Amino acid sequence: MPQGEKQVLTTTLHRYSRYRKYLLTIMQYFGEIFIIILFVFTSYASLQKGALKVQFQSPSVPLLHYNATVREFYNGDIAIPFYSVLQSDVSLVLYYAPWDFDSQLAVQDFEKIAKKYKGQIFCTSINCWVNSGSCKKTFPKLRSFPLILGYVGANRGVQYRGPSQFEYLDNFVQSLLTPLVRIETVAELNKLLIQSTAVITGFFNFDLAKPNGFYPFYTASLRYLEYDSRKTVVFAIITNPSAAQRLGINLVKPHQFDLRLHMWNETLIYPYNENSIDTSHLLQWIYYRSHSPMQFISPNGRKNQMIQHHLIEQQRPSLILFTSSARPSYQTMVVKEVAFSYHNCVSSPRITKLVQESEIHRDAMEFSRLEFARQCGISEKIKCLSNNISANSHQPSEDDVSNEENCEFSYEPVLPKLEGLGCRTNRTLNFFVIDSHQYPNLLTNLGFSSKRIHQSNNIVFVVDPKAESYYVMTLPLTRQNLQNFVINYTENRLRRFHRSRQEKQKTKKYCHAGRVCIEEISADDFAKIVLDPLHDAVVLFKKKGCVFCEIGVRFLLKLSQMFSSPTSSFLKKNHVRQIKFVTIDAEENVLPWQHTVDKFPTIIFYPAHRKHDSRIYPHNLELNEANLLNFTLSQLSLKNRIIWFTRFCQDTSCLQEAQRQIDAQVVVIDRNIRRSRNHLLWPENSDWMSVAKIQNYVKERHFFKELGYSVRKAVVGIPGENKPDEYRDGIVLLT
């Protein structure tokens, strides 16, 4: 490189490096200046002490009218109402949020309770959603409304966990007013056992000023209402020493006491320290030791697993009574009597006597109800019932049998097959009772219409989770019918209930002539429409929320349009019946086992005259118009298949394939005719059935000959240039 060029290059590089260093210095200064400016603005913003702009709650307003019986503290104050609670013997406090719908409903029934027990209990409602109120500050973690607490004197509040309706709240208030029941005789104890799940009795020495163990027992009776809002476990006090001796209770020392848990089949003695009772330990002992063959299920209306725990996880069939009464009724006692006999495995005299006393008490309840309704013109029933009550106290006689024929209420003995049946089978039933008015959605989801629920207040059915089926008792609820229902289920003689529900559609109204519509059927229509032996049927099984099901319906609608395009003269001329295309919601409609599916969507073809030979559209095959058409054609009878195939053919190659199939079928028919004629040459084979068979073959041959002539005529009529094929994906004639 020459010296001059080298010097120029060196000068240029030096100048470039100087400019680069200058630019880097400027960028560094700009970065420092930007950081300083950002720091200044941040410091200025942090030094500002202006209040944050927030949106305050709207002023609280009363939820009740001004002259309501309930004292309402809608500002969230808690000091004044709790002062009144401490001054009252029994109080009921409702914590609510004004925006909560359940709270708005609960307030109405809460006011009815306040009017009924005016002067007996103090009722107040507190708005616990106001941020400035003391209730919100005292209970900041309260997230569920409404919350109802009952207070007895200065004791701790008892939380009510049941439904907020008036009837249930009334039972809760009655339990607060009388948490203990007085027992004078053994018969009264048996009556309590009939009406409840268990009875916990206490016998104390009331000669002392403060009976040892009484106050913890009283406190336990109140706190147990949190676990048992229906009061299925009754706390009772034995005040008669002779009744205590009959029960085997003998107190040696003055400070001793006795606690026992009486149940339908056994009695347990509470192990305690002679000096005191641990209330928490007593509650746990009662909760885990008490049991009954019939239980009340009362979901709280919020998301929980109570139904799943009782009916599904135990993997045992359950008999459920849906009744409209929250109190012990005639129907609940019938179920309890059957449950007692069903689980009486050792023929216990105690259980047998309890069942007999329950029946007498049940008939007495029904007699009182009919006596109250005497003006309704049913005095004859009352006469029959009074005769029946006396008959139930002894073994049935001939006079009793004659009374049974004339009276609605009759002596109902325990069937020998039922007693102890729960211990002799692997299909042992659990017995439950659910309020149908409180939880109607359970019945609706099982397939019962709202009209049927209102017509029948008492519905009995068996749920079998292993078999995924349930059975409904259709006869009136009597002990005899219920016993037969249980026995028939155990012996597997019941037909499972088929839920049938169809969406209210106006398909027939808007499906005018010239339009193609697909009918959505129910389980009740399945046998009449799909299993009709004279028609082929294509059924699409779907369910709600299935996107692919909606796509399948579109393809089925297109296929129905293709098969509906021929006129009635074409069908009549070729002796072909119309193919039925229908859909069914398989979740809302329960079909027999042989017609159930496990995937959605599922398309099944039911051929005419051979419904048992139904075929499922392959799930591994793409669902499109061409594949669905080929599947339908392949499942038709040979005659119908060729007829429809020639109807859909629009080019020469398709018609030539149809002609080849027709000629092949004619060859087969000719072979059958020759075989039948040779069979008739023998004298012993000459019967009318063989002649009729040959006549049918001749008719079929004549039909296919005419069809072949029509196909050849169509081939000749097609011009040289091929017409555009509407089904360019092609259809395949499957043999």
mmCIF file with all atom_site columns, N, CA and C in Angstrom, residues 386-424:
data_model
loop_
_atom_site.group_PDB
_atom_site.id
_atom_site.type_symbol
_atom_site.label_atom_id
_atom_site.label_alt_id
_atom_site.label_comp_id
_atom_site.label_asym_id
_atom_site.label_entity_id
_atom_site.label_seq_id
_atom_site.pdbx_PDB_ins_code
_atom_site.Cartn_x
_atom_site.Cartn_y
_atom_site.Cartn_z
_atom_site.occupancy
_atom_site.B_iso_or_equiv
_atom_site.pdbx_formal_charge
_atom_site.auth_seq_id
_atom_site.auth_comp_id
_atom_site.auth_asym_id
_atom_site.auth_atom_id
_atom_site.pdbx_PDB_model_num
ATOM 1   N N  . SER A 1 386 ? -111.012 -46.008 63.254 1.00 0.00 ? 386 SER A N  1
ATOM 2   C CA . SER A 1 386 ? -111.142 -46.292 64.683 1.00 0.00 ? 386 SER A CA 1
ATOM 3   C C  . SER A 1 386 ? -111.238 -47.791 64.926 1.00 0.00 ? 386 SER A C  1
ATOM 4   N N  . ASN A 1 387 ? -111.914 -48.507 64.031 1.00 0.00 ? 387 ASN A N  1
ATOM 5   C CA . ASN A 1 387 ? -111.965 -49.961 64.157 1.00 0.00 ? 387 ASN A CA 1
ATOM 6   C C  . ASN A 1 387 ? -110.601 -50.578 63.921 1.00 0.00 ? 387 ASN A C  1
ATOM 7   N N  . ASN A 1 388 ? -109.837 -49.968 63.033 1.00 0.00 ? 388 ASN A N  1
ATOM 8   C CA . ASN A 1 388 ? -108.545 -50.532 62.687 1.00 0.00 ? 388 ASN A CA 1
ATOM 9   C C  . ASN A 1 388 ? -107.522 -50.349 63.788 1.00 0.00 ? 388 ASN A C  1
ATOM 10  N N  . ILE A 1 389 ? -107.632 -49.228 64.531 1.00 0.00 ? 389 ILE A N  1
ATOM 11  C CA . ILE A 1 389 ? -106.686 -48.982 65.617 1.00 0.00 ? 389 ILE A CA 1
ATOM 12  C C  . ILE A 1 389 ? -106.807 -50.067 66.682 1.00 0.00 ? 389 ILE A C  1
ATOM 13  N N  . SER A 1 390 ? -108.048 -50.455 66.996 1.00 0.00 ? 390 SER A N  1
ATOM 14  C CA . SER A 1 390 ? -108.221 -51.522 67.985 1.00 0.00 ? 390 SER A CA 1
ATOM 15  C C  . SER A 1 390 ? -107.743 -52.856 67.445 1.00 0.00 ? 390 SER A C  1
ATOM 16  N N  . ALA A 1 391 ? -107.813 -53.026 66.116 1.00 0.00 ? 391 ALA A N  1
ATOM 17  C CA . ALA A 1 391 ? -107.376 -54.299 65.535 1.00 0.00 ? 391 ALA A CA 1
ATOM 18  C C  . ALA A 1 391 ? -105.870 -54.422 65.509 1.00 0.00 ? 391 ALA A C  1
ATOM 19  N N  . ASN A 1 392 ? -105.166 -53.296 65.524 1.00 0.00 ? 392 ASN A N  1
ATOM 20  C CA . ASN A 1 392 ? -103.714 -53.351 65.428 1.00 0.00 ? 392 ASN A CA 1
ATOM 21  C C  . ASN A 1 392 ? -103.051 -53.753 66.740 1.00 0.00 ? 392 ASN A C  1
ATOM 22  N N  . SER A 1 393 ? -103.788 -53.752 67.799 1.00 0.00 ? 393 SER A N  1
ATOM 23  C CA . SER A 1 393 ? -103.195 -54.113 69.085 1.00 0.00 ? 393 SER A CA 1
ATOM 24  C C  . SER A 1 393 ? -103.184 -55.609 69.323 1.00 0.00 ? 393 SER A C  1
ATOM 25  N N  . HIS A 1 394 ? -103.758 -56.398 68.390 1.00 0.00 ? 394 HIS A N  1
ATOM 26  C CA . HIS A 1 394 ? -103.744 -57.842 68.556 1.00 0.00 ? 394 HIS A CA 1
ATOM 27  C C  . HIS A 1 394 ? -103.569 -58.475 67.183 1.00 0.00 ? 394 HIS A C  1
ATOM 28  N N  . GLN A 1 395 ? -103.518 -59.782 67.162 1.00 0.00 ? 395 GLN A N  1
ATOM 29  C CA . GLN A 1 395 ? -103.362 -60.491 65.897 1.00 0.00 ? 395 GLN A CA 1
ATOM 30  C C  . GLN A 1 395 ? -104.643 -60.390 65.083 1.00 0.00 ? 395 GLN A C  1
ATOM 31  N N  . PRO A 1 396 ? -104.555 -60.341 63.757 1.00 0.00 ? 396 PRO A N  1
ATOM 32  C CA . PRO A 1 396 ? -105.761 -60.187 62.937 1.00 0.00 ? 396 PRO A CA 1
ATOM 33  C C  . PRO A 1 396 ? -106.667 -61.398 63.042 1.00 0.00 ? 396 PRO A C  1
ATOM 34  N N  . SER A 1 397 ? -107.956 -61.125 63.068 1.00 0.00 ? 397 SER A N  1
ATOM 35  C CA . SER A 1 397 ? -108.961 -62.180 63.155 1.00 0.00 ? 397 SER A CA 1
ATOM 36  C C  . SER A 1 397 ? -109.841 -62.126 61.917 1.00 0.00 ? 397 SER A C  1
ATOM 37  N N  . GLU A 1 398 ? -110.891 -62.975 61.918 1.00 0.00 ? 398 GLU A N  1
ATOM 38  C CA . GLU A 1 398 ? -111.793 -62.989 60.768 1.00 0.00 ? 398 GLU A CA 1
ATOM 39  C C  . GLU A 1 398 ? -112.558 -61.671 60.659 1.00 0.00 ? 398 GLU A C  1
ATOM 40  N N  . ASP A 1 399 ? -112.906 -61.083 61.821 1.00 0.00 ? 399 ASP A N  1
ATOM 41  C CA . ASP A 1 399 ? -113.607 -59.798 61.777 1.00 0.00 ? 399 ASP A CA 1
ATOM 42  C C  . ASP A 1 399 ? -112.722 -58.717 61.194 1.00 0.00 ? 399 ASP A C  1
ATOM 43  N N  . ASP A 1 400 ? -111.429 -58.804 61.536 1.00 0.00 ? 400 ASP A N  1
ATOM 44  C CA . ASP A 1 400 ? -110.502 -57.814 60.997 1.00 0.00 ? 400 ASP A CA 1
ATOM 45  C C  . ASP A 1 400 ? -110.380 -57.949 59.495 1.00 0.00 ? 400 ASP A C  1
ATOM 46  N N  . VAL A 1 401 ? -110.397 -59.181 58.994 1.00 0.00 ? 401 VAL A N  1
ATOM 47  C CA . VAL A 1 401 ? -110.303 -59.391 57.548 1.00 0.00 ? 401 VAL A CA 1
ATOM 48  C C  . VAL A 1 401 ? -111.503 -58.778 56.840 1.00 0.00 ? 401 VAL A C  1
ATOM 49  N N  . SER A 1 402 ? -112.699 -58.915 57.443 1.00 0.00 ? 402 SER A N  1
ATOM 50  C CA . SER A 1 402 ? -113.878 -58.297 56.826 1.00 0.00 ? 402 SER A CA 1
ATOM 51  C C  . SER A 1 402 ? -113.784 -56.782 56.859 1.00 0.00 ? 402 SER A C  1
ATOM 52  N N  . ASN A 1 403 ? -113.184 -56.250 57.934 1.00 0.00 ? 403 ASN A N  1
ATOM 53  C CA . ASN A 1 403 ? -113.007 -54.798 57.993 1.00 0.00 ? 403 ASN A CA 1
ATOM 54  C C  . ASN A 1 403 ? -112.035 -54.324 56.930 1.00 0.00 ? 403 ASN A C  1
ATOM 55  N N  . GLU A 1 404 ? -111.018 -55.145 56.629 1.00 0.00 ? 404 GLU A N  1
ATOM 56  C CA . GLU A 1 404 ? -110.034 -54.763 55.631 1.00 0.00 ? 404 GLU A CA 1
ATOM 57  C C  . GLU A 1 404 ? -110.676 -54.579 54.266 1.00 0.00 ? 404 GLU A C  1
ATOM 58  N N  . GLU A 1 405 ? -111.718 -55.341 53.969 1.00 0.00 ? 405 GLU A N  1
ATOM 59  C CA . GLU A 1 405 ? -112.344 -55.239 52.659 1.00 0.00 ? 405 GLU A CA 1
ATOM 60  C C  . GLU A 1 405 ? -113.145 -53.950 52.522 1.00 0.00 ? 405 GLU A C  1
ATOM 61  N N  . ASN A 1 406 ? -113.617 -53.391 53.651 1.00 0.00 ? 406 ASN A N  1
ATOM 62  C CA . ASN A 1 406 ? -114.475 -52.212 53.586 1.00 0.00 ? 406 ASN A CA 1
ATOM 63  C C  . ASN A 1 406 ? -113.753 -50.931 53.946 1.00 0.00 ? 406 ASN A C  1
ATOM 64  N N  . CYS A 1 407 ? -112.625 -51.019 54.616 1.00 0.00 ? 407 CYS A N  1
ATOM 65  C CA . CYS A 1 407 ? -111.938 -49.833 55.111 1.00 0.00 ? 407 CYS A CA 1
ATOM 66  C C  . CYS A 1 407 ? -110.675 -49.571 54.312 1.00 0.00 ? 407 CYS A C  1
ATOM 67  N N  . GLU A 1 408 ? -110.330 -48.310 54.228 1.00 0.00 ? 408 GLU A N  1
ATOM 68  C CA . GLU A 1 408 ? -109.107 -47.935 53.504 1.00 0.00 ? 408 GLU A CA 1
ATOM 69  C C  . GLU A 1 408 ? -107.873 -48.279 54.321 1.00 0.00 ? 408 GLU A C  1
ATOM 70  N N  . PHE A 1 409 ? -107.937 -48.117 55.675 1.00 0.00 ? 409 PHE A N  1
ATOM 71  C CA . PHE A 1 409 ? -106.820 -48.418 56.556 1.00 0.00 ? 409 PHE A CA 1
ATOM 72  C C  . PHE A 1 409 ? -107.042 -49.795 57.159 1.00 0.00 ? 409 PHE A C  1
ATOM 73  N N  . SER A 1 410 ? -106.068 -50.664 57.016 1.00 0.00 ? 410 SER A N  1
ATOM 74  C CA . SER A 1 410 ? -106.236 -52.037 57.474 1.00 0.00 ? 410 SER A CA 1
ATOM 75  C C  . SER A 1 410 ? -104.985 -52.481 58.214 1.00 0.00 ? 410 SER A C  1
ATOM 76  N N  . TYR A 1 411 ? -105.140 -53.592 58.913 1.00 0.00 ? 411 TYR A N  1
ATOM 77  C CA . TYR A 1 411 ? -104.003 -54.180 59.605 1.00 0.00 ? 411 TYR A CA 1
ATOM 78  C C  . TYR A 1 411 ? -102.989 -54.677 58.583 1.00 0.00 ? 411 TYR A C  1
ATOM 79  N N  . GLU A 1 412 ? -101.749 -54.233 58.740 1.00 0.00 ? 412 GLU A N  1
ATOM 80  C CA . GLU A 1 412 ? -100.704 -54.548 57.766 1.00 0.00 ? 412 GLU A CA 1
ATOM 81  C C  . GLU A 1 412 ? -99.594  -55.329 58.466 1.00 0.00 ? 412 GLU A C  1
ATOM 82  N N  . PRO A 1 413 ? -99.652  -56.628 58.432 1.00 0.00 ? 413 PRO A N  1
ATOM 83  C CA . PRO A 1 413 ? -98.607  -57.416 59.097 1.00 0.00 ? 413 PRO A CA 1
ATOM 84  C C  . PRO A 1 413 ? -97.298  -57.349 58.330 1.00 0.00 ? 413 PRO A C  1
ATOM 85  N N  . VAL A 1 414 ? -96.211  -57.648 59.034 1.00 0.00 ? 414 VAL A N  1
ATOM 86  C CA . VAL A 1 414 ? -94.894  -57.696 58.409 1.00 0.00 ? 414 VAL A CA 1
ATOM 87  C C  . VAL A 1 414 ? -94.784  -58.974 57.582 1.00 0.00 ? 414 VAL A C  1
ATOM 88  N N  . LEU A 1 415 ? -94.431  -58.847 56.328 1.00 0.00 ? 415 LEU A N  1
ATOM 89  C CA . LEU A 1 415 ? -94.289  -60.022 55.478 1.00 0.00 ? 415 LEU A CA 1
ATOM 90  C C  . LEU A 1 415 ? -93.095  -60.849 55.930 1.00 0.00 ? 415 LEU A C  1
ATOM 91  N N  . PRO A 1 416 ? -93.218  -62.168 55.946 1.00 0.00 ? 416 PRO A N  1
ATOM 92  C CA . PRO A 1 416 ? -92.086  -62.997 56.396 1.00 0.00 ? 416 PRO A CA 1
ATOM 93  C C  . PRO A 1 416 ? -90.834  -62.781 55.552 1.00 0.00 ? 416 PRO A C  1
ATOM 94  N N  . LYS A 1 417 ? -91.017  -62.528 54.265 1.00 0.00 ? 417 LYS A N  1
ATOM 95  C CA . LYS A 1 417 ? -89.853  -62.315 53.404 1.00 0.00 ? 417 LYS A CA 1
ATOM 96  C C  . LYS A 1 417 ? -89.107  -61.041 53.757 1.00 0.00 ? 417 LYS A C  1
ATOM 97  N N  . LEU A 1 418 ? -89.801  -60.047 54.315 1.00 0.00 ? 418 LEU A N  1
ATOM 98  C CA . LEU A 1 418 ? -89.177  -58.754 54.571 1.00 0.00 ? 418 LEU A CA 1
ATOM 99  C C  . LEU A 1 418 ? -88.346  -58.753 55.838 1.00 0.00 ? 418 LEU A C  1
ATOM 100 N N  . GLU A 1 419 ? -88.780  -59.421 56.890 1.00 0.00 ? 419 GLU A N  1
ATOM 101 C CA . GLU A 1 419 ? -88.098  -59.354 58.179 1.00 0.00 ? 419 GLU A CA 1
ATOM 102 C C  . GLU A 1 419 ? -86.680  -59.919 58.066 1.00 0.00 ? 419 GLU A C  1
ATOM 103 N N  . GLY A 1 420 ? -85.705  -59.055 58.352 1.00 0.00 ? 420 GLY A N  1
ATOM 104 C CA . GLY A 1 420 ? -84.298  -59.454 58.265 1.00 0.00 ? 420 GLY A CA 1
ATOM 105 C C  . GLY A 1 420 ? -83.776  -59.606 56.854 1.00 0.00 ? 420 GLY A C  1
ATOM 106 N N  . LEU A 1 421 ? -84.507  -59.081 55.868 1.00 0.00 ? 421 LEU A N  1
ATOM 107 C CA . LEU A 1 421 ? -84.072  -59.243 54.476 1.00 0.00 ? 421 LEU A CA 1
ATOM 108 C C  . LEU A 1 421 ? -82.763  -58.526 54.200 1.00 0.00 ? 421 LEU A C  1
ATOM 109 N N  . GLY A 1 422 ? -82.493  -57.438 54.923 1.00 0.00 ? 422 GLY A N  1
ATOM 110 C CA . GLY A 1 422 ? -81.259  -56.697 54.702 1.00 0.00 ? 422 GLY A CA 1
ATOM 111 C C  . GLY A 1 422 ? -80.006  -57.478 55.019 1.00 0.00 ? 422 GLY A C  1
ATOM 112 N N  . CYS A 1 423 ? -80.128  -58.554 55.806 1.00 0.00 ? 423 CYS A N  1
ATOM 113 C CA . CYS A 1 423 ? -78.967  -59.373 56.162 1.00 0.00 ? 423 CYS A CA 1
ATOM 114 C C  . CYS A 1 423 ? -78.853  -60.627 55.302 1.00 0.00 ? 423 CYS A C  1
ATOM 115 N N  . ARG A 1 424 ? -79.801  -60.837 54.395 1.00 0.00 ? 424 ARG A N  1
ATOM 116 C CA . ARG A 1 424 ? -79.784  -62.047 53.586 1.00 0.00 ? 424 ARG A CA 1
ATOM 117 C C  . ARG A 1 424 ? -79.528  -61.772 52.106 1.00 0.00 ? 424 ARG A C  1
#
